[in-house]
XYZ file of C-alpha atoms in Angstrom:
565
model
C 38.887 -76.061 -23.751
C 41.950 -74.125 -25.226
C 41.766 -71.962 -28.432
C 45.107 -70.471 -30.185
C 44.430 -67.154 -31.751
C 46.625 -65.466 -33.796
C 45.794 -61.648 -34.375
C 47.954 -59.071 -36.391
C 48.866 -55.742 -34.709
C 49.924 -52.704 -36.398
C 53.301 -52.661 -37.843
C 53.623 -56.495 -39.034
C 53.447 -58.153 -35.689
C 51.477 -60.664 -34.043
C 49.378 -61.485 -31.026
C 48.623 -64.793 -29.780
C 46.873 -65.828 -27.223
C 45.292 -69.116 -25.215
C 42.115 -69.045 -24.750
C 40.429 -71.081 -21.744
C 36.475 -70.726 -21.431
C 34.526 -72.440 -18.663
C 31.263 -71.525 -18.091
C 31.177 -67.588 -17.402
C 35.081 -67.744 -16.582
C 37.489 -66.548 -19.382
C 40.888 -66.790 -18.727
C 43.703 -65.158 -21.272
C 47.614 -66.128 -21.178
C 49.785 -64.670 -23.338
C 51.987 -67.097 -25.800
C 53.674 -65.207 -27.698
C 54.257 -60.944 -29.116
C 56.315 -60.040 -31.500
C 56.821 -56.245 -31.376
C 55.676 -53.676 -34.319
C 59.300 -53.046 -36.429
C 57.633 -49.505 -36.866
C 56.548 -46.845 -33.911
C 52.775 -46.549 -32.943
C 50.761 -43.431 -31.995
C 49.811 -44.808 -28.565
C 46.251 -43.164 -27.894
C 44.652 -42.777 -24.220
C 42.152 -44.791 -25.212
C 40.630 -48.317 -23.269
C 42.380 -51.312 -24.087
C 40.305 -53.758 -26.214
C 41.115 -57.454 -26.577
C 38.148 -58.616 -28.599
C 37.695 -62.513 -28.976
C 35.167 -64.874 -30.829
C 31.942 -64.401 -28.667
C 33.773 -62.049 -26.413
C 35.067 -58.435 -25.242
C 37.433 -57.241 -22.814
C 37.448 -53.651 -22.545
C 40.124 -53.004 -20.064
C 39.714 -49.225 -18.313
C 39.038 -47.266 -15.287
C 35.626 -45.648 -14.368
C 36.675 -42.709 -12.018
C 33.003 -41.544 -9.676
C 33.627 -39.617 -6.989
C 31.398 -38.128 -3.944
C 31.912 -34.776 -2.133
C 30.626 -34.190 1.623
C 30.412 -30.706 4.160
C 28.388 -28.590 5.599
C 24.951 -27.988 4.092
C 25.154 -24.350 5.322
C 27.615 -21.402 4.980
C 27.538 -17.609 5.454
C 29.543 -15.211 2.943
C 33.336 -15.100 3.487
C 32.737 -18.610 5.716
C 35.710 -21.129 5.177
C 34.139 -24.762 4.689
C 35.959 -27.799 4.980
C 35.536 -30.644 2.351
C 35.576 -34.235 2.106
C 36.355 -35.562 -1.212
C 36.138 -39.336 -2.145
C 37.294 -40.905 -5.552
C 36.638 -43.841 -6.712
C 37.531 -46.427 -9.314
C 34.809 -48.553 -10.510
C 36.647 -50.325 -13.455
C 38.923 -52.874 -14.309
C 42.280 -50.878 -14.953
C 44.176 -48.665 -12.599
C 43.305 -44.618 -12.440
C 46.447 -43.050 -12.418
C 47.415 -39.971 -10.414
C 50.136 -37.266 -10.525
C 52.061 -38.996 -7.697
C 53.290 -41.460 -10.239
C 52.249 -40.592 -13.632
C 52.394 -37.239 -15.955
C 50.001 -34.511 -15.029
C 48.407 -34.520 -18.760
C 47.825 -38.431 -18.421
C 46.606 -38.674 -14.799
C 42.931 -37.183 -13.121
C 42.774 -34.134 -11.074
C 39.270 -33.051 -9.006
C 38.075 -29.676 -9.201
C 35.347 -28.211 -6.493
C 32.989 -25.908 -8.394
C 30.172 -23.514 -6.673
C 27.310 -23.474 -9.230
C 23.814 -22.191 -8.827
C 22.524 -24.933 -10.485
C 22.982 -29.151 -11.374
C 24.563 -28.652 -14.470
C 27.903 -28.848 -13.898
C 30.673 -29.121 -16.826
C 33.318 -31.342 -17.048
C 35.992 -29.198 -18.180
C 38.704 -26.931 -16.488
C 37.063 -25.028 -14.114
C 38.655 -21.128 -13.273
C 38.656 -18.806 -10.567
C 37.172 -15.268 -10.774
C 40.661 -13.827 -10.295
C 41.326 -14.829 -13.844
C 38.499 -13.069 -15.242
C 39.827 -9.527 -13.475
C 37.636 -10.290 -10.248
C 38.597 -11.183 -7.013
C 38.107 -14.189 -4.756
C 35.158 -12.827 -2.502
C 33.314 -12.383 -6.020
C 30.931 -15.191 -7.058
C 30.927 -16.796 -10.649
C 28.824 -19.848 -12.183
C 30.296 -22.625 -12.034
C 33.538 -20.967 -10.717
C 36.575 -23.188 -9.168
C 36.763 -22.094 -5.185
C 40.039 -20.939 -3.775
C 42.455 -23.740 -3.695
C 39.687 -26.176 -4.465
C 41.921 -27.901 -7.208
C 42.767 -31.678 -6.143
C 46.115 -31.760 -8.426
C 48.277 -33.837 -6.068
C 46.934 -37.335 -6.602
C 46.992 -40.735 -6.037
C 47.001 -43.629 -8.395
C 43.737 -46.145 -8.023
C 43.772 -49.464 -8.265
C 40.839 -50.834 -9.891
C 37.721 -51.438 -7.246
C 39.296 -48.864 -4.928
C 38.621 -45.640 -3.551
C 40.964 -43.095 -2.074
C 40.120 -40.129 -0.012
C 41.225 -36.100 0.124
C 40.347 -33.175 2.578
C 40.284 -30.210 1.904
C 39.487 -26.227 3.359
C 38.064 -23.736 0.503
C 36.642 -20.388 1.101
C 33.036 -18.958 0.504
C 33.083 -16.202 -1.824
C 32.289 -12.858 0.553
C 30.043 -11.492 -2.538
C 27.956 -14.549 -3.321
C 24.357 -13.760 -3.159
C 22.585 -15.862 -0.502
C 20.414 -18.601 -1.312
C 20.657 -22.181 -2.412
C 23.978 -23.466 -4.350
C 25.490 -26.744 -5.361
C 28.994 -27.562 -4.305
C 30.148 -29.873 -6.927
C 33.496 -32.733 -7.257
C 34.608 -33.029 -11.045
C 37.148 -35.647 -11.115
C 39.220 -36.168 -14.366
C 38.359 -32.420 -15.652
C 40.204 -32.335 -17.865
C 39.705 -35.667 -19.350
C 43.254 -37.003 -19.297
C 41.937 -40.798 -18.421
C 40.290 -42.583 -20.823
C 37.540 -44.382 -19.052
C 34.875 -47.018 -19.853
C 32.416 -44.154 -18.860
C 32.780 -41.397 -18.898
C 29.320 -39.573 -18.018
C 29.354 -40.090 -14.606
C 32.665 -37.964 -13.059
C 30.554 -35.043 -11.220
C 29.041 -35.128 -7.514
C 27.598 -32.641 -5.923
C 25.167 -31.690 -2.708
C 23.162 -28.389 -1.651
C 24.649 -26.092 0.218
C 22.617 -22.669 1.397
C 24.623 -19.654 1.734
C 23.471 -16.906 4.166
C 24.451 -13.571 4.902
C 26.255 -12.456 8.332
C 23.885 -10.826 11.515
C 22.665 -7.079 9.889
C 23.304 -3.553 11.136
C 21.061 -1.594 13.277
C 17.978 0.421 11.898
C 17.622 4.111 13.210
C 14.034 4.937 13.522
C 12.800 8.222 12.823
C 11.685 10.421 16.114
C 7.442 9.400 16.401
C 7.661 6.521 15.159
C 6.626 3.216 17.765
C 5.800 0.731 16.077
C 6.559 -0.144 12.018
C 7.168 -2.422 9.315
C 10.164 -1.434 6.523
C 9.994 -2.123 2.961
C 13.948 -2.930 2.202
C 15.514 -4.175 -0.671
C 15.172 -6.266 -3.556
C 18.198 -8.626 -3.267
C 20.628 -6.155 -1.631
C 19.416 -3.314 -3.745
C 17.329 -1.535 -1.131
C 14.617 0.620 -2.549
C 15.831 3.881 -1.640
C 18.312 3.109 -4.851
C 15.750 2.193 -7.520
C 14.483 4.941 -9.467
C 10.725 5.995 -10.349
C 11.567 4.876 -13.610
C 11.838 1.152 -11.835
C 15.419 1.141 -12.708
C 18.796 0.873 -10.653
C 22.397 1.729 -10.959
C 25.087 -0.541 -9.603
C 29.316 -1.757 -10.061
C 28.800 -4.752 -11.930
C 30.871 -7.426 -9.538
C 32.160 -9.231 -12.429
C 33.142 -6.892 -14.651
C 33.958 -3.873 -12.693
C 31.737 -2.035 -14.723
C 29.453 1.152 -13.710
C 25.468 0.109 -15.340
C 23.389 2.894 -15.237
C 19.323 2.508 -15.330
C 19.421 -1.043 -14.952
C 16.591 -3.355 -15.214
C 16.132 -6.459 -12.949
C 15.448 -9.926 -13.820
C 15.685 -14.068 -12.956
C 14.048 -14.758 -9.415
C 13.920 -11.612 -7.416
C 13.827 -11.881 -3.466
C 12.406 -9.102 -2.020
C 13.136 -8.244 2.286
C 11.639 -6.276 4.520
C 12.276 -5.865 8.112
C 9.975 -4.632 10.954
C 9.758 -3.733 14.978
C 11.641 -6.746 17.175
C 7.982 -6.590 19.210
C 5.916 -8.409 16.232
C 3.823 -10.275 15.484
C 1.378 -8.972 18.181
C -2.147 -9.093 18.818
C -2.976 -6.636 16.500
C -0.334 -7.369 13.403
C 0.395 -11.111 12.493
C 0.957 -11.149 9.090
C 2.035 -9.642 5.945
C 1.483 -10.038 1.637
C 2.992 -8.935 -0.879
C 1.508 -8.736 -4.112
C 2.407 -7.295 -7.870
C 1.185 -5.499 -11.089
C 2.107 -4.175 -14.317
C 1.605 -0.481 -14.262
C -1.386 0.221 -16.144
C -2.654 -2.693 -15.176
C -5.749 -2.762 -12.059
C -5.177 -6.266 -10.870
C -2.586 -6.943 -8.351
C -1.301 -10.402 -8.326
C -0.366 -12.174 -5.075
C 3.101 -13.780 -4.118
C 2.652 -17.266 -3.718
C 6.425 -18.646 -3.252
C 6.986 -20.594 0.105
C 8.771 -18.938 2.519
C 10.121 -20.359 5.320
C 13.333 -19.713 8.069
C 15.663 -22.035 10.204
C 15.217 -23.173 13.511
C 17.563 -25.795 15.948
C 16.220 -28.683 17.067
C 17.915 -30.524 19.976
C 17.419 -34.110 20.865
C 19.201 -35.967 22.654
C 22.868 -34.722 21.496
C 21.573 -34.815 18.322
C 21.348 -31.229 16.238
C 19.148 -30.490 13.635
C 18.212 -27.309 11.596
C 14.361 -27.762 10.113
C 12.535 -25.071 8.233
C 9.595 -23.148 9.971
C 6.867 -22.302 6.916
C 5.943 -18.485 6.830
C 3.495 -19.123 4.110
C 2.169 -19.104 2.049
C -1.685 -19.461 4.388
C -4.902 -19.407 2.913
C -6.615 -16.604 5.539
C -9.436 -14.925 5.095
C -9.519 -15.723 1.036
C -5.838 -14.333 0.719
C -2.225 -15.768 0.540
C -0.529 -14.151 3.504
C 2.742 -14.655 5.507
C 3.293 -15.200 9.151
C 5.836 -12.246 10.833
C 8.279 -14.852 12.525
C 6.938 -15.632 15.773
C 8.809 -14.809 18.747
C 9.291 -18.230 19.888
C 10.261 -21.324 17.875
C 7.966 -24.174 17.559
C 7.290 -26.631 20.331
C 8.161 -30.336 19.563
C 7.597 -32.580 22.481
C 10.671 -34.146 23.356
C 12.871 -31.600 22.000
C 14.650 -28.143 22.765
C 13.804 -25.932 20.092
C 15.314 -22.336 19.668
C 15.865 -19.840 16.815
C 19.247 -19.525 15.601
C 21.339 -16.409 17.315
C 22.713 -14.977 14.318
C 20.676 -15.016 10.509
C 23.941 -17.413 9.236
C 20.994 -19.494 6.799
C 20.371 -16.522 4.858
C 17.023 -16.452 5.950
C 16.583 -12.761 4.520
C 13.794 -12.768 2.114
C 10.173 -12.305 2.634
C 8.942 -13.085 -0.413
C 10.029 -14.483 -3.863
C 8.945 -13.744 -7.632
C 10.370 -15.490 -10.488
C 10.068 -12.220 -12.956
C 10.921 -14.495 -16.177
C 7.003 -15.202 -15.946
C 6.532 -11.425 -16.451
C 5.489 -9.070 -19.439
C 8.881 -7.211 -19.741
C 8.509 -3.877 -18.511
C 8.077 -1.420 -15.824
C 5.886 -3.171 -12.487
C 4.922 -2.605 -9.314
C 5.419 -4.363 -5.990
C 2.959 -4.088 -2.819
C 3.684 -5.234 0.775
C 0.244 -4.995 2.994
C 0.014 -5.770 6.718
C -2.906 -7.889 8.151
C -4.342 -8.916 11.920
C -4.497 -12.485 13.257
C -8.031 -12.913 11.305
C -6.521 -11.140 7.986
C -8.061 -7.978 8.181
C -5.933 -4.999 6.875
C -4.078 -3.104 9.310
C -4.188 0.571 7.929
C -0.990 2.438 8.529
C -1.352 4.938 11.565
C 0.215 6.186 14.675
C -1.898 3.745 16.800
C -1.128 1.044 14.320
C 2.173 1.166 12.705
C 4.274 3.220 9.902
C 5.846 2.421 6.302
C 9.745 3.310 7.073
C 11.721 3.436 3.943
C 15.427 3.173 3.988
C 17.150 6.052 2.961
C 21.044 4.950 3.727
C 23.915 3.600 5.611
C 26.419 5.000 7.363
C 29.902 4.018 8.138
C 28.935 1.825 11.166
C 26.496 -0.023 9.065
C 23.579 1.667 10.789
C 20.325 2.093 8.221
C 18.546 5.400 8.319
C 15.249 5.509 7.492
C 12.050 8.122 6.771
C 8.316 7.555 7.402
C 7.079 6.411 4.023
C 4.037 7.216 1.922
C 1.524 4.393 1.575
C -0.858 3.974 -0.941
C -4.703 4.697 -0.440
C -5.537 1.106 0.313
C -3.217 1.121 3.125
C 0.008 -1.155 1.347
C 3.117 0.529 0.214
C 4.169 0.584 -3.277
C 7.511 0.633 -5.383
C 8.320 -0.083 -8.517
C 10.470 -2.290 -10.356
C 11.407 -2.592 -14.305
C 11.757 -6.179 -15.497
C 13.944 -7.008 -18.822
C 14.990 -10.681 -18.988
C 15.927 -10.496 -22.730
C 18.768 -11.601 -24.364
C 22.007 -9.041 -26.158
C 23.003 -9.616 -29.686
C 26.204 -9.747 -30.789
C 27.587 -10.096 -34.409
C 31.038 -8.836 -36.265
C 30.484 -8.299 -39.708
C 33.028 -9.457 -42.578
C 35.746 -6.256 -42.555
C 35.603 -4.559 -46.259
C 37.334 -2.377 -48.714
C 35.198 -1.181 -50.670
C 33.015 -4.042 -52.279
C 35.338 -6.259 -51.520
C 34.080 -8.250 -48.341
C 36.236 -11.509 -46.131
C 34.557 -13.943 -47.871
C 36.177 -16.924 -48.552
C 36.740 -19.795 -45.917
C 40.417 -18.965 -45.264
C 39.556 -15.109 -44.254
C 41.895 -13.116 -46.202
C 40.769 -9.726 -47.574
C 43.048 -8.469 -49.845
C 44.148 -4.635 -51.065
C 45.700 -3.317 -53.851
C 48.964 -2.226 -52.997
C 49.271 0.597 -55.833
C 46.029 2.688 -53.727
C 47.412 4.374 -51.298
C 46.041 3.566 -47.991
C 44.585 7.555 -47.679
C 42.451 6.816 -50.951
C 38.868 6.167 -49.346
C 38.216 3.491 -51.327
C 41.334 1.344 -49.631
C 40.151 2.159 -46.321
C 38.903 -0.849 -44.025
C 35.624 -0.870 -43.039
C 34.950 -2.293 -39.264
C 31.042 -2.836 -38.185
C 29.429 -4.283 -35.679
C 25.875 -4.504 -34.023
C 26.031 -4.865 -30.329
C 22.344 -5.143 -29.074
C 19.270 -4.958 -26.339
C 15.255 -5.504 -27.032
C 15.363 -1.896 -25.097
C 18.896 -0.677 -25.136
C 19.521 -2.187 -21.694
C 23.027 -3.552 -22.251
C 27.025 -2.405 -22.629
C 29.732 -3.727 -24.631
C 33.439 -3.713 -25.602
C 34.755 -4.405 -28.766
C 38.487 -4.949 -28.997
C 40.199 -5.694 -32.713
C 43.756 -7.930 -32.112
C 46.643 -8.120 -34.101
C 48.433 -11.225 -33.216
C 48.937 -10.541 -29.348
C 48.720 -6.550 -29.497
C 45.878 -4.643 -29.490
C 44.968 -2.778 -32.725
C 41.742 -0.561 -31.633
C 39.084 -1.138 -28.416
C 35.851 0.812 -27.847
C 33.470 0.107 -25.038
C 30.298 1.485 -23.834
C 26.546 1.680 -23.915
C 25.185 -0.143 -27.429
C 23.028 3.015 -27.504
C 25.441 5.820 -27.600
C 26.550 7.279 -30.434
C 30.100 7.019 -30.083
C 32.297 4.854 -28.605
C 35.942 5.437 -29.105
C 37.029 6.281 -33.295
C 33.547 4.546 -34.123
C 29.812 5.829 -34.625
C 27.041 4.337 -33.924
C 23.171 4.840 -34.453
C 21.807 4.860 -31.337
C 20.542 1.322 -31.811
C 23.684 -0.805 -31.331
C 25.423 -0.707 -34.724
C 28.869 0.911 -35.055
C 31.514 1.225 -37.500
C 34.546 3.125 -38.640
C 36.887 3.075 -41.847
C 40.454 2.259 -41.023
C 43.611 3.376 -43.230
C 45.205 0.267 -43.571
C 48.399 1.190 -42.145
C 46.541 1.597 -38.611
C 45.780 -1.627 -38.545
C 48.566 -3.361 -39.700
C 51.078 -1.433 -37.734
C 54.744 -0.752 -37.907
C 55.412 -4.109 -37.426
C 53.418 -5.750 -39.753
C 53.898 -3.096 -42.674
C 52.145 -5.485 -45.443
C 49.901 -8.046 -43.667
C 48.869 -9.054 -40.418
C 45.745 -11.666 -38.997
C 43.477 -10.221 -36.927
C 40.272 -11.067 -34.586
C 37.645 -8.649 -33.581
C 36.261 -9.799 -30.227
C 32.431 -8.214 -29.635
C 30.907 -8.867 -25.918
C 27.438 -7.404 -25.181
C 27.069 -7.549 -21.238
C 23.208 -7.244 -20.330
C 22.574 -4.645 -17.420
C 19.861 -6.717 -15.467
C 20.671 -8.184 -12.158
C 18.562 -10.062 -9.512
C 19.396 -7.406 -7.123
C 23.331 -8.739 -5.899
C 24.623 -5.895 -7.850
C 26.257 -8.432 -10.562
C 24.344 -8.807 -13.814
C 22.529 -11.688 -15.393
C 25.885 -13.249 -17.375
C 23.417 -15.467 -19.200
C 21.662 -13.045 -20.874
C 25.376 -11.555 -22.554
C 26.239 -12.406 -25.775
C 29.455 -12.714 -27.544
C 30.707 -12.624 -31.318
C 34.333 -13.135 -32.564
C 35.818 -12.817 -36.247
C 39.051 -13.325 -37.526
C 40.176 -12.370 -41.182
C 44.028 -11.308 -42.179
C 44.693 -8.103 -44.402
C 47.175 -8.704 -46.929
C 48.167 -7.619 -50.823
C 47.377 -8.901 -53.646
């Protein structure tokens, strides 16, 4: 059966088409088009031909699927496989053949997490970092598929490619992730289901020596939390470090997010007499001390056949003796029948922690943390000469070599340090500039002065404030006002101080300063000029990496335009 339809298309034209239908088969020929006499917006949207009974939505549906290794060490270079596909019923097109702004790209994004955005993804070199520093959800070096091929609908194409592991990035588990069409250039009949990604662990390279102190036979070394080792936190539980992604010095930092706490200990252990280890934690002020209860477990290869294969050995945790305790790796990896079993030469998994505490279930504040050492039938071994000694590190030196000193344990026989925890959030908020009473308050953001004041007279000066805040002070900011492209006035520095370039604050995060009006506007913009004031708050904590916790900044940007009545 044939059907004529005639439909009208913008402009005065017409459409008509034969319709065939037999059973689920629809078949469309074209008759007849007459051409719009006037031009149309053309739109990169799907093309819809809808019929009595009947849709045909005509579009691609770009997926794509990434592959590599599932392990990498700091300053590593991977390579990548990267597949698109095209799951729809239109071609995909690609830069090869088509204009960048109307064809897919595929970015490769290191996240620490699933949740991966489709949008333009940048490197840490355009946020005044380098490329061995680590950002979420940053694009990797040379990562950016822009050189690509058009897909036919129900194909696939395929792209290699060799990106490098950021030499800063904190070890532990990471998602590599594919975005294809980032940008969103291609309209597509879906278009929530362009990411991939797959797990990746990043480890550290082999460590440095550890100088023992003359005396000293056998011992067990409290280290670091993160790669903050403890001979840098303070009594007060607090750290200073170079924030990595800012560049900027934080003083009496607090720590926060999932904290992974080392220590290291004599090559001869476990032994008869010391087999495993636990670390527990308290609030200070507090009597109970709260076990660690995070698995724990390090890489070992398994060899079959010529097949290679990297399983995890659990150190714990292991109910002994009423406790949660820890094996000390044993010297020897397991026996599987059949296969050759060995632990890996170098530490390339980052298998560096011994225990792990997620400190967002903590009462904010100032804790302790306790490692204890125990026998095969978890006993406590009491530190001694004829048992072993607390080391604490006390620094490196050129080579990489870690001193050390005997250190003090407590009078249960653990040692104790502490650790201040501050996962809260910063505040940030502009308010409306004013002269006088006169506030921006209207939608379009003008605030106006009388001309015939002069700009000296107080009550024509411009009144900047802003409230850059932490729960506790724990937190620094910069706060840059722009006219146009140039900058009018910048301050930056702790939201507690009580002055921070031309403005004062109060000790508690609020600042502000009264402007002549001709500062602001310039010698180039004698009468009027549009401004924004840009506020960041950057929270101090870190998880020990010596970068902060970006997710706990907050950010605050107003624009208003000074000009006469």
């Amino acid at each position: 059966m044939l059907r004529r339809l005639r439909k009208r298309v913008p402009g005065g034209g017409i459409f008509i088409v034969a319709v065939g239908l037999c059973c689920c088969m629809l078949a469309v020929a074209v008759a007849q088009v007459r051409l719009p006499r006037v031009p149309v917006m053309v739109k990169p949207t799907p093309v819809l031909l809808r019929l009595p009974g009947f849709m045909l939505r005509l579009a691609p549906d770009l997926q794509v699927a990434v592959s590599g290794p599932s392990r990498a060490i700091q300053g590593e270079d991977i390579n990548l496989k990267i597949t698109a596909y095209n799951k729809g019923n239109a071609k995909a097109p690609g830069t090869k053949d088509t204009s960048a702004d109307k064809a897919y790209m595929v970015d490769i994004v290191l996240s620490e997490d699933t949740v991966i955005p489709v949008e333009w993804a940048t490197q840490p070199v355009y946020a005044g970092l380098t490329e061995d520093d680590f950002v979420e959800d940053m694009l990797m070096l040379g990562a950016r598929i822009s050189n690509t091929w058009t897909i036919a609908a129900g194909k696939q194409t395929t792209y290699t490619l060799s990106t490098h592991i950021p030499a800063r990035t904190p070890p532990g588990i990471y998602y590599l992730a594919a975005v294809v069409d980032a940008g969103e250039n291609v309209a597509e009949s879906k278009e929530n289901n362009n990411v991939a990604y797959y797990r990746i662990r990043i480890g550290v390279p082999e460590g440095p020596g550890t100088r023992v102190p003359q005396g000293v036979d056998m011992w067990v070394m409290p280290y670091a939390v993160g790669n903050t080792t403890i001979n840098n936190i303070k009594n007060t539980g607090l750290t200073d470090y170079v924030d990595t992604l800012s560049g900027r010095n934080m003083v009496n930092a607090p720590f926060g997010s999932r904290l992974g706490l080392r220590h290291g200990y004599d090559s001869r252990l476990p032994n008869a007499a010391i087999a495993y280890y636990r670390w527990t934690h308290r609030r200070v002020g507090t009597p109970v001390w709260e076990e660690f209860t995070a698995p724990v477990g390090v890489h070992y290869s398994k060899k079959v056949g010529a097949v290679v294969s990297f399983p995890v050995y659990t150190l714990g945790p292991h109910s002994i003796n009423g406790m949660s305790l820890y094996e000390f790796k044993p010297h020897n990896a397991p026996t599987i029948p059949g296969a050759i079993t060995s632990w890996p030469t170098s530490d390339w998994f980052g298998d560096i922690y011994s225990g792990f505490l997620d400190s967002r279930a903590l009462v904010n504040g100032k804790h302790e943390m306790k490692l204890e050492v125990f026998n095969p039938y978890g006993n406590k071994v009491m530190p001694s000469a004829a048992s072993f000694r607390f080391l604490v590190p006390t620094g490196t030196l050129g080579d990489g070599t870690i001193t050390t000193a005997v250190g003090s344990p407590t009078p249960d026989g653990g040692f104790a340090f502490p650790v201040h925890v501050d996962n809260r959030a910063c505040g940030a908020f502009v308010d409306p500039p004013a002269i006088g009473t006169t506030t921006v308050t209207d939608e379009c953001g003008f605030l106006l002065y009388d001309p015939a004041i002069a700009a000296s007279d107080n009550a024509a000066k411009v009144r900047i404030s802003f409230f850059a805040t932490h729960p506790d002070n724990r937190a620094v900011f910069r706060f840059r006002i722009v006219r146009g492209i140039q900058t009018a006035s910048t301050a930056n520095g702790e939201v507690a101080a009580g002055t921070a370039g031309v403005y004062t604050g109060d000790g508690h995060g609020h600042f502000q300063h009264k402007f002549l009006r001709t500062q602001l506007l310039g010698s180039k913009c004698p009468e009027k000029a549009a401004f924004s004031a840009n506020l960041h708050v950057y929270a101090k904590a870190t998880n020990g990496w010596h970068h902060r916790l970006n997710g706990l900044d907050a950010h605050h940007v107003r624009a208003f335009a000074l000009a006469p009545k």
